[in-house]
C-alpha positions as a Python dict, from the first residue, in 0.01 Angstrom:
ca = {
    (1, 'X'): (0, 0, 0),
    (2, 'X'): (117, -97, 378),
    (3, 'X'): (483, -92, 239),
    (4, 'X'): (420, 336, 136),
    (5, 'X'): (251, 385, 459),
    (6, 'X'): (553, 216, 647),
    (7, 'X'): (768, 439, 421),
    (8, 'X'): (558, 775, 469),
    (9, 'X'): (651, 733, 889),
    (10, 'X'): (1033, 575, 881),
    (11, 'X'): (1140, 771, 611),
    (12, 'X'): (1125, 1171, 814),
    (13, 'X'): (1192, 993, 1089),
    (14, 'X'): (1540, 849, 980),
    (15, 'X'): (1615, 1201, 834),
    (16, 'X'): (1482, 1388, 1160),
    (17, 'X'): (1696, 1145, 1337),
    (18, 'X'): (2032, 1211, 1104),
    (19, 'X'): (2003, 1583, 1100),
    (20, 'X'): (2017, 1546, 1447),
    (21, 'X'): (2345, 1297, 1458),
    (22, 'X'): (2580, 1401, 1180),
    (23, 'X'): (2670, 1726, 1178),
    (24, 'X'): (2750, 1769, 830),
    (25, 'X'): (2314, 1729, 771),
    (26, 'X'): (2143, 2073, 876),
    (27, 'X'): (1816, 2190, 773),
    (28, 'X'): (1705, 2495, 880),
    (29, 'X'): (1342, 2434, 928),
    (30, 'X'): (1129, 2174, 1032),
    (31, 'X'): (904, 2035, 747),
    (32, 'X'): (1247, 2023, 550),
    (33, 'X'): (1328, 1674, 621),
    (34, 'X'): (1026, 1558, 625),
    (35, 'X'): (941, 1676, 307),
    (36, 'X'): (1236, 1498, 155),
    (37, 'X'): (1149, 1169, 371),
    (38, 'X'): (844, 1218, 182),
    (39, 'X'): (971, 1242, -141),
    (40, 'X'): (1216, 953, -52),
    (41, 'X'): (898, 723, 75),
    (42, 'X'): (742, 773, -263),
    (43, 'X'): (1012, 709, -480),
    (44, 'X'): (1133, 404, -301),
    (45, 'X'): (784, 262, -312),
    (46, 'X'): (749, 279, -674),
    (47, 'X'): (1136, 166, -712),
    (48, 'X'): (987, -137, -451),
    (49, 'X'): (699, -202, -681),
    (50, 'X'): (936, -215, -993),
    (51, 'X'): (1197, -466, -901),
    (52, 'X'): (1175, -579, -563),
    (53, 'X'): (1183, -959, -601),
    (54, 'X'): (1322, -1242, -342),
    (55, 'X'): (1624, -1263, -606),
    (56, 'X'): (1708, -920, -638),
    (57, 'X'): (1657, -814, -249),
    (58, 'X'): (1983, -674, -227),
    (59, 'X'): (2022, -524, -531),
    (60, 'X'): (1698, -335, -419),
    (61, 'X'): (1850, -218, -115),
    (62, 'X'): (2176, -88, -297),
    (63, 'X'): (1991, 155, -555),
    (64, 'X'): (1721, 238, -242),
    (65, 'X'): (2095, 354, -106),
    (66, 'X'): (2141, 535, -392),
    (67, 'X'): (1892, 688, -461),
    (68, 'X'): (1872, 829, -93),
    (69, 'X'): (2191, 968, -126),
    (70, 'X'): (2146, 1124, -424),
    (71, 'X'): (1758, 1267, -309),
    (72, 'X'): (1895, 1407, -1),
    (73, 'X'): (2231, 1557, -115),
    (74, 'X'): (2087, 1736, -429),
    (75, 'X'): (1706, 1781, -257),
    (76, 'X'): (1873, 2007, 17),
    (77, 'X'): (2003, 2202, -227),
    (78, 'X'): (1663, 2314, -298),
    (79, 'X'): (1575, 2420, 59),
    (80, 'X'): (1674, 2781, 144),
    (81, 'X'): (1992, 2762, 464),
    (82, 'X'): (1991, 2397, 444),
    (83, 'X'): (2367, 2222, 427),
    (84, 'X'): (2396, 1890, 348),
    (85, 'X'): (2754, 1728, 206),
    (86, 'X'): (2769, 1480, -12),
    (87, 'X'): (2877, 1241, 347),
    (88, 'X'): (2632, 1350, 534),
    (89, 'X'): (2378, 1256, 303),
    (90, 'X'): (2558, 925, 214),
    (91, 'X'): (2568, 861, 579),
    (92, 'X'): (2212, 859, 613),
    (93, 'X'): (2126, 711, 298),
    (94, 'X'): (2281, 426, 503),
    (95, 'X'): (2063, 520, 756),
    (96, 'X'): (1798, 464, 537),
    (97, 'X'): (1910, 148, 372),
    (98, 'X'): (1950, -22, 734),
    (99, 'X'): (1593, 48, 728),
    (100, 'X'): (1496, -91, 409),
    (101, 'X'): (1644, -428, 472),
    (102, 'X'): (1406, -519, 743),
    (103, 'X'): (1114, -344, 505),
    (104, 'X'): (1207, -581, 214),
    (105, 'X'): (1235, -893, 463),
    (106, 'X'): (919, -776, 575),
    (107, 'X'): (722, -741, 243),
    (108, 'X'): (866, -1072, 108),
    (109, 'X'): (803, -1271, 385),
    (110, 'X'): (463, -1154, 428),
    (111, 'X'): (363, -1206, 53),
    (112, 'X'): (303, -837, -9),
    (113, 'X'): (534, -857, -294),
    (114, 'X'): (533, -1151, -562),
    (115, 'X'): (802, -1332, -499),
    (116, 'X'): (884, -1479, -841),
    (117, 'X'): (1031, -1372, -1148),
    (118, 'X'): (727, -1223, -1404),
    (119, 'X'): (928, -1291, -1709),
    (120, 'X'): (961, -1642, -1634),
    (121, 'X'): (554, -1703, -1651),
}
């Protein structure tokens, strides 16, 4: 539950902070992002929950970046005067990955997450 909580605050903030870098990422209002980074801190906890494992840390991180991109690019598209390319959202889907790194580091190493394969029991 401390890994969603972590996710509900970095997640709007990374997005705040990209609309505000790239210029290709524009939302027109301000609960726009942080909807999304909402959106994005759910679905990467569940995606978390699924399969993050210490053997498959990366690969978590690579469909986290993913997903992001995906979320953001076709999740603006939903918001009335928001413009988002497909860049700028892959740009901070990188963003966001960066982040996730030190969040899967984080969980493993501080047992939130089992840490061995449940098929092999």
């Amino acid at each position: 539950m401390t890994g969603l909580i972590v996710k509900l605050i970095i997640s709007p903030i990374a997005i705040i902070l990209a609309s505000w870098i790239f210029p290709n990422v524009d939302f027109a209002y301000w609960y726009q992002p942080i909807i999304i980074g909402v959106v994005l801190a759910v679905i990467g906890y569940f995606m978390e929950v699924a399969m993050l494992r210490e053997d498959t840390n990366w690969l978590s991180t690579i469909m986290d970046f993913a997903a992001s991109t995906l979320i953001i690019y076709f999740g603006a598209m939903f918001f009335a005067d928001s413009e988002v390319t497909f860049w700028g959202a892959a740009l901070t889907g990188a963003i966001l990955a960066v982040t996730e790194i030190f969040q899967h580091n984080w969980l493993l190493q501080s047992g939130r997450v089992r840490k061995d394969d449940p098929v092999s029991e």
